[in-house]
Short mmCIF file of C-alpha atoms and ligand atoms in Angstrom, two decimals:
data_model
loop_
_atom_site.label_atom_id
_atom_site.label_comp_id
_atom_site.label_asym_id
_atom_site.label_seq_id
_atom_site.Cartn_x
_atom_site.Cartn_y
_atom_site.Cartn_z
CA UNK A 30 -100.59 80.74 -53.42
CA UNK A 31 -102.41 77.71 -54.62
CA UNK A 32 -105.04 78.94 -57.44
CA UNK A 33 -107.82 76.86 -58.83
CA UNK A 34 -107.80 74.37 -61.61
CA UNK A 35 -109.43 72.83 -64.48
CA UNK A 36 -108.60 70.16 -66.80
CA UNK A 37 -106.23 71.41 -69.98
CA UNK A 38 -108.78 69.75 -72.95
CA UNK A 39 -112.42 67.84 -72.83
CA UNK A 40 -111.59 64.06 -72.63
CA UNK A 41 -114.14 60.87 -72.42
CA UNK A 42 -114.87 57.40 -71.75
CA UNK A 43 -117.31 54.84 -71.82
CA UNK A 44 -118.69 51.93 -69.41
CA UNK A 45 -121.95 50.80 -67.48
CA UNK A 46 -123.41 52.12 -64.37
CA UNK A 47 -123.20 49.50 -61.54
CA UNK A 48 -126.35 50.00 -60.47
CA UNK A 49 -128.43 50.69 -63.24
CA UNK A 50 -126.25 48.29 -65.58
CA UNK A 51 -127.05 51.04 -68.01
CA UNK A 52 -123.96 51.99 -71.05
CA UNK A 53 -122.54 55.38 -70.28
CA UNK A 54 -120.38 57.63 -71.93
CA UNK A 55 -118.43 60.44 -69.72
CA UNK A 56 -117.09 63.47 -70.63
CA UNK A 57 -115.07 65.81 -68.70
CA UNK A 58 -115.06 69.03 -70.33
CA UNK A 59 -112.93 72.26 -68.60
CA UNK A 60 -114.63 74.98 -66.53
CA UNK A 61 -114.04 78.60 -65.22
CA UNK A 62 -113.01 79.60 -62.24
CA UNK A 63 -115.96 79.43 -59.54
CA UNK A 64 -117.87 76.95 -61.47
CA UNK A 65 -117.43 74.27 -58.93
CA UNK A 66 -117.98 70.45 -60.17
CA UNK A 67 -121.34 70.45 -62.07
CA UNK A 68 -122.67 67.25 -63.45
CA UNK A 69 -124.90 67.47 -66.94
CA UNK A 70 -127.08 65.13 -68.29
CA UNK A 71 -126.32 65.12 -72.15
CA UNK A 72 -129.51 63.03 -72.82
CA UNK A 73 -131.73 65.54 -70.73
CA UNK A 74 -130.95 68.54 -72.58
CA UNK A 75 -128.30 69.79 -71.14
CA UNK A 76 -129.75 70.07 -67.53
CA UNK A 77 -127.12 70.44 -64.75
CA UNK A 78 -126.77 69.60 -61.11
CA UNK A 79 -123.82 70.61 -58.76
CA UNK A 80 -121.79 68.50 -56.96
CA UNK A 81 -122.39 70.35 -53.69
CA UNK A 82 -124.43 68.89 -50.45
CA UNK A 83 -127.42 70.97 -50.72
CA UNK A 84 -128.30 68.57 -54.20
CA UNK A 85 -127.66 65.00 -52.26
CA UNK A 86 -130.33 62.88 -53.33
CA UNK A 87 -130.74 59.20 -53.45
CA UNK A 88 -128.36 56.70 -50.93
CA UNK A 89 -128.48 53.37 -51.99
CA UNK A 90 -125.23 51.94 -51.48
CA UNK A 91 -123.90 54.81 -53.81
CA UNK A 92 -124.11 58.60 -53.40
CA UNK A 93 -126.47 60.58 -55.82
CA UNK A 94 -127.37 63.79 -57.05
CA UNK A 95 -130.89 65.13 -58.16
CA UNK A 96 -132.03 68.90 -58.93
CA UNK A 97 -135.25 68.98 -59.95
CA UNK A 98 -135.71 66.49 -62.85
CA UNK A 99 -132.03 65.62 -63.22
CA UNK A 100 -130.19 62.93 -61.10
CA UNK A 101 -126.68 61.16 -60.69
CA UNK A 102 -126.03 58.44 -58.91
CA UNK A 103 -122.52 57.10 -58.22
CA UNK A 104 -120.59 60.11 -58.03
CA UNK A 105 -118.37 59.40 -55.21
CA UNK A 106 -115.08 57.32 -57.00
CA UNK A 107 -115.58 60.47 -59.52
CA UNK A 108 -115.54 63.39 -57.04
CA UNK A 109 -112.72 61.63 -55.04
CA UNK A 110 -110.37 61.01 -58.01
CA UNK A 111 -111.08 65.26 -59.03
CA UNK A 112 -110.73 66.46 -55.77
CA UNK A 113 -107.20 64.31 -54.98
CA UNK A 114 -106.28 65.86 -58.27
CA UNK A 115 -107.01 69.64 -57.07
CA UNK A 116 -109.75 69.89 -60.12
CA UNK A 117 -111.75 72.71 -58.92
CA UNK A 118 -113.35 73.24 -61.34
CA UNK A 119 -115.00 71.03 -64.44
CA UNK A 120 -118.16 69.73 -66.02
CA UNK A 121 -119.23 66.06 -66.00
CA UNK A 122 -121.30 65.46 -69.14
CA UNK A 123 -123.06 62.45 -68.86
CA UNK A 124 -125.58 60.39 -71.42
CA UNK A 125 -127.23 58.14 -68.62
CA UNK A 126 -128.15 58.97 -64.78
CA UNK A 127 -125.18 57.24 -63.71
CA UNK A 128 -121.82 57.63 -63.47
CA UNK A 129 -119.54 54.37 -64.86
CA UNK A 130 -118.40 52.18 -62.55
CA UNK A 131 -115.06 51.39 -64.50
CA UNK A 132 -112.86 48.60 -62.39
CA UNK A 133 -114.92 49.54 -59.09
CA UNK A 134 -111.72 51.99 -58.22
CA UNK A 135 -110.94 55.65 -58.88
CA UNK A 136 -107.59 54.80 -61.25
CA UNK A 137 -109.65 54.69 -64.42
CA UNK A 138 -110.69 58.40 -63.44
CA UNK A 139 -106.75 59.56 -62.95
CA UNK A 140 -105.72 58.21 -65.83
CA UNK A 141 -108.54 60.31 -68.01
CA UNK A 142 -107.38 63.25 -65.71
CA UNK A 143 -103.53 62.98 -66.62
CA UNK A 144 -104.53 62.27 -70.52
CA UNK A 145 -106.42 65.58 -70.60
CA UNK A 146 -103.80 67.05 -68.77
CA UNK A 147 -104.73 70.42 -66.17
CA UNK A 148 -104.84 73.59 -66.02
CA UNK A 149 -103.79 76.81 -63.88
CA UNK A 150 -106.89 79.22 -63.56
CA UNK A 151 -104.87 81.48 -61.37
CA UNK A 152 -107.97 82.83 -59.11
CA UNK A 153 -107.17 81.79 -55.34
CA UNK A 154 -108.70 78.30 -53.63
CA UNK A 155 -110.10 77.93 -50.14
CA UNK A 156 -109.71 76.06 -48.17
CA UNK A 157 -111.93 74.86 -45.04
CA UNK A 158 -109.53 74.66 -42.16
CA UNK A 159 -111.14 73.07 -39.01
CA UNK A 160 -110.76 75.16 -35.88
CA UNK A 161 -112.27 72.56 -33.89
CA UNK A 162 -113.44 69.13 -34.07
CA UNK A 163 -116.89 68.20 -35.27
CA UNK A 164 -118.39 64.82 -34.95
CA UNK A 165 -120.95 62.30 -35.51
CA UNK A 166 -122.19 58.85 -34.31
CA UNK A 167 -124.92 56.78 -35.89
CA UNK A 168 -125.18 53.48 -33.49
CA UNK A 169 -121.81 52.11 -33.71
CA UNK A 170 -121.08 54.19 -36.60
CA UNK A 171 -118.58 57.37 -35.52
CA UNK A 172 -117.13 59.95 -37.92
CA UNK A 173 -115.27 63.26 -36.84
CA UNK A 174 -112.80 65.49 -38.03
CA UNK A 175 -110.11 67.72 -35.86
CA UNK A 176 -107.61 70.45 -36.22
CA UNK A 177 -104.71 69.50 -38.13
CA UNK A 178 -102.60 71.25 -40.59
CA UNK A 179 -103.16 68.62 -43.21
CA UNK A 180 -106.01 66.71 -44.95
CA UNK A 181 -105.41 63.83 -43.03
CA UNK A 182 -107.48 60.47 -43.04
CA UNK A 183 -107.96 57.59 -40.69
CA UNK A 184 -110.54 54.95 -41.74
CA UNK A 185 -111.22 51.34 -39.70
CA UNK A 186 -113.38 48.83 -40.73
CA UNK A 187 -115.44 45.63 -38.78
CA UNK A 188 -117.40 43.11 -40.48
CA UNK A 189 -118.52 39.68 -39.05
CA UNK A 190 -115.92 37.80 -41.61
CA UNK A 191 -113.04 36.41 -40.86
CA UNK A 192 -111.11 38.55 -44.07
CA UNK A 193 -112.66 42.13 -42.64
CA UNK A 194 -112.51 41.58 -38.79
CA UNK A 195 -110.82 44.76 -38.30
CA UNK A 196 -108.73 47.04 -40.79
CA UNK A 197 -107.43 50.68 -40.21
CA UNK A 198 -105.14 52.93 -41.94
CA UNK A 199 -104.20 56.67 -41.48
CA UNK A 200 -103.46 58.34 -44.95
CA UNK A 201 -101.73 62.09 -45.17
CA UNK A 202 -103.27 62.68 -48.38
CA UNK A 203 -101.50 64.50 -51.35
CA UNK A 204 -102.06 64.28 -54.83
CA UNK A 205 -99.40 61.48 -54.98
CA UNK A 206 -100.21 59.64 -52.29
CA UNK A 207 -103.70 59.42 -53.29
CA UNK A 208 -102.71 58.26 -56.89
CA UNK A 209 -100.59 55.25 -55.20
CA UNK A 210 -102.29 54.29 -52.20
CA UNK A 211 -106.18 54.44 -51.98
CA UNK A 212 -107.17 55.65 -56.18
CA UNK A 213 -106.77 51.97 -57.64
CA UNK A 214 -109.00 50.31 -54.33
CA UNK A 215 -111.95 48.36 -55.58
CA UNK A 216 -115.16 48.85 -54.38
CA UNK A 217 -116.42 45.58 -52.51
CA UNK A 218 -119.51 43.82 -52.02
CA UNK A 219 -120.75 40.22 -50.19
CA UNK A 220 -121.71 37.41 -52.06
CA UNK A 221 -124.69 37.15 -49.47
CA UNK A 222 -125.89 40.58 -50.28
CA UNK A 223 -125.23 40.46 -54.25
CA UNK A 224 -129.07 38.38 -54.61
CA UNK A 225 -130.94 41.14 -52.35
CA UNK A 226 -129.37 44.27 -53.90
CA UNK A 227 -130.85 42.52 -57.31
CA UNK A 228 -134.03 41.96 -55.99
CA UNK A 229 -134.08 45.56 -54.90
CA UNK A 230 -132.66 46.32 -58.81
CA UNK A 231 -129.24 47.21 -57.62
CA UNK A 232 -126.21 45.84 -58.86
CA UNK A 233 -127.21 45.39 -62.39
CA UNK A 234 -123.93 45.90 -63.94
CA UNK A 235 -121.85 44.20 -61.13
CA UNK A 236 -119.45 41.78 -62.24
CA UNK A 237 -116.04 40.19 -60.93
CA UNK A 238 -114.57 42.91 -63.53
CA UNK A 239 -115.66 45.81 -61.42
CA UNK A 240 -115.93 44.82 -57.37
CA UNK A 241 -114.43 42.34 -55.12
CA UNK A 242 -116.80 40.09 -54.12
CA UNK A 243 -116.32 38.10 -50.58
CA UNK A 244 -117.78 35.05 -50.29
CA UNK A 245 -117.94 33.11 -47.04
CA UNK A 246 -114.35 31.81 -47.23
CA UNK A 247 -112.34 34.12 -49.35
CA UNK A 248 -112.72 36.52 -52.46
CA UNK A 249 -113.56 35.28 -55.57
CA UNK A 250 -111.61 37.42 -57.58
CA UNK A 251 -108.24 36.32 -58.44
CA UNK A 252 -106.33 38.59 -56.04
CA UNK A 253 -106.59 41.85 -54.10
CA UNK A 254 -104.53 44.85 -55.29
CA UNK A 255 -103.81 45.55 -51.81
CA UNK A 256 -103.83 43.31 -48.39
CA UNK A 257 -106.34 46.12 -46.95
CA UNK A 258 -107.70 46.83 -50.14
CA UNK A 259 -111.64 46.89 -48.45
CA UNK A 260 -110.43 50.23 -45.89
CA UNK A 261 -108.64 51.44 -48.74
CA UNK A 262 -111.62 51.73 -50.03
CA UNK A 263 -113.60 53.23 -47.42
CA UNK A 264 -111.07 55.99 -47.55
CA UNK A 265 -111.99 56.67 -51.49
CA UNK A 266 -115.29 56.94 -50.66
CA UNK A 267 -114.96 59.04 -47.77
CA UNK A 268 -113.00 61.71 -49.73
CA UNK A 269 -115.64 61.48 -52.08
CA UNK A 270 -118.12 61.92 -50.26
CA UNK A 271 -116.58 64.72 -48.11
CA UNK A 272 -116.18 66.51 -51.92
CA UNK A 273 -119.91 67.70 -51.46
CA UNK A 274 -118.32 70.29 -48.93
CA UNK A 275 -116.81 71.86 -51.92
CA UNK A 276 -114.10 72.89 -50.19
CA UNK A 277 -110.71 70.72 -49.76
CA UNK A 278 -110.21 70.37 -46.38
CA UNK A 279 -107.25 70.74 -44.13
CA UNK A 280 -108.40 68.54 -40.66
CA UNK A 281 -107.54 64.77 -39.88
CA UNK A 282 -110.99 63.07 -40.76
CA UNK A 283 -110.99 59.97 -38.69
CA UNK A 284 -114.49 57.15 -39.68
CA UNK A 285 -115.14 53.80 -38.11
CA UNK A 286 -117.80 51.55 -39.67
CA UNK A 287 -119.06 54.54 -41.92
CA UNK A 288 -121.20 54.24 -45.06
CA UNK A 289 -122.28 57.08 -47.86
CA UNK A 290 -125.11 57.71 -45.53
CA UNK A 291 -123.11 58.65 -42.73
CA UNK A 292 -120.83 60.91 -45.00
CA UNK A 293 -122.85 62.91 -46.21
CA UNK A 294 -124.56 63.30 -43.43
CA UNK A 295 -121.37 64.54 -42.00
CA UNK A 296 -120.55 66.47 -44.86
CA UNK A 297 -124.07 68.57 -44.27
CA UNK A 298 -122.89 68.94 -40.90
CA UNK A 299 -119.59 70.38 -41.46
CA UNK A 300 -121.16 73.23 -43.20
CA UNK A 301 -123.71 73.97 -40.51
CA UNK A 302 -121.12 74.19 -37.51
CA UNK A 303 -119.51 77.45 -39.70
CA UNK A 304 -118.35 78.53 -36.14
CA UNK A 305 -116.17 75.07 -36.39
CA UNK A 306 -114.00 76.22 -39.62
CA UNK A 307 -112.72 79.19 -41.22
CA UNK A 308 -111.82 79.31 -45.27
CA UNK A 309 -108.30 80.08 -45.81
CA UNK A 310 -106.57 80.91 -49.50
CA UNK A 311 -103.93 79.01 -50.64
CA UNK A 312 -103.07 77.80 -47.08
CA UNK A 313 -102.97 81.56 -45.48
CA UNK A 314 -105.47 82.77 -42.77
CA UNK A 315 -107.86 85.56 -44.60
CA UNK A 316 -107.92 88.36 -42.49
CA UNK A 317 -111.37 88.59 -41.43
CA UNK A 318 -110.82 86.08 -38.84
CA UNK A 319 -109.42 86.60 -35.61
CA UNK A 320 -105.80 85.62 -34.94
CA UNK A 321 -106.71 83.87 -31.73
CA UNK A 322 -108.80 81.35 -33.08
CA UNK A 323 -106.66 80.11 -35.71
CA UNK A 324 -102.97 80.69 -33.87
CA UNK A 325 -101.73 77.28 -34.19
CA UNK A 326 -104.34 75.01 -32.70
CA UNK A 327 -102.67 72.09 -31.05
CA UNK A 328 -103.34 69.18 -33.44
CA UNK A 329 -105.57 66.91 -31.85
CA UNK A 330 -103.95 63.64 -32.80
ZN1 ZN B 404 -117.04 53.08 -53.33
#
């Protein structure tokens, strides 16, 4: 049986928030069993908000958190770097409302996450096993997911540029394959859209050092880390996103064109179609749910 985890010991870093360009420092700091991902703002007293979808708050080319008087913003290259990692279970201490951006990928987060090292909790995890698929289109904007007996994802991308006409990629995910293939992605941004996010006081603490940035003709960074670095990406910030479920999922999620917006969206909707899923521990069927619905499925792709 697969049980829950936290991280072995508290470990921290510092950066700046690419939105805010505000200095952070973050601390992850072990939990108990059942605690879920909590955020805490250090600089508000301790206050706390969960990294679930009920607390979604602000989308603004990010995803954020708010409970009451307490907000996050950027959470997503977080969440997906904890959740790849099976880390259940942890608190997020934060001195600022945002989360560091780091190099614009999740690798800075594994590497904090292998330093501190983790940590059996031995209580059981569910899972949310899709039964059946679920989807949702916004314009030309699709996400689904479908029966399949792994997390599975499939992500394509089309932008009017000549570098991003079309890129796709299925993924199997496991811990591994997530460390090697999609954590050290870079977030990526236009060079057309860097003025109006600024004007709109976004992007503050963007720099070369922590997106790509695509100009008409080519990136001006010095080089990609991967040749489809940009769906790469999309597939961080998916799994991110999808995090708010707080469940890991076993279906083949499958997004064209999709943005936080549409994720979490999706995420909220996952959770409302409970007649779509059943939880599962450790990858066995609990017995509450009929055989028939669950009897092997055939995988829709
Ligand atoms: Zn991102």
């Amino acid at each position: 049986m697969r049980t829950q985890r936290t991280l072995r010991r508290a470990i921290s870093c510092a950066g700046i928030g690419l939105h805010s360009g505000s200095k952070v420092t973050l601390s992850l700091k072990p939990a108990a069993a059942g605690a879920g991902i909590r955020f805490r703002r250090s600089d508000l007293g301790g206050l706390e908000v969960p990294a679930t979808i009920q607390h979604v708050g602000g989308i603004n080319y990010a995803t954020g958190l708010t409970r009451d008087a307490v907000s996050v913003d950027t959470v997503e290259h977080l969440l997906a770097a904890l959740v790849s990692l099976s880390i259940d279970n942890v608190v997020v201490e934060l001195n600022s409302p945002e989360v560091p951006i780091m190099d614009g990928s999740a690798a800075p987060f594994i590497f904090l996450i292998h330093e501190a090292g983790v940590k059996d909790l031995g209580a059981p995890r569910s899972y949310l096993k899709i039964l059946r698929p679920i989807s949702l289109s916004k314009g030309d904007k699709r996400i689904a997911i479908y029966p399949s007996d792994h997390f599975k994802v499939t992500y394509s991308i089309a932008f009017d540029h000549p570098l991003l006409r079309h890129q796709s990629r299925t993924i199997r995910l496991t811990e591994e394959a997530f460390v090697e293939e999609i954590a050290p992605a870079r977030t990526f941004t236009f060079l057309k859209d860097v003025e109006v996010l600024r004007r709109r006081g976004l992007a503050l603490g963007g720099s070369l050092e922590n997106a790509i940035v695509v100009s008409d003709t080519g990136v001006l960074n010095n080089a990609l880390r991967f040749d489809d670095e940009f769906v790469r990406h999309k597939i961080l910030d998916v799994i991110g996103d999808m995090a708010l479920v707080g469940h890991p999922m076993i279906g083949h999620l499958v997004a064209h064109r999709g943005g936080h917006a549409l994720h979490t969206a999706f995420a909220a909707q996952v959770l409302e179609e409970s007649d779509a899923w059943t939880l599962v521990e450790g990858g066995a069927v609990e017995k509450a749910v009929a055989p028939g619905l669950v009897a092997d499925a055939p995988a829709a792709n």
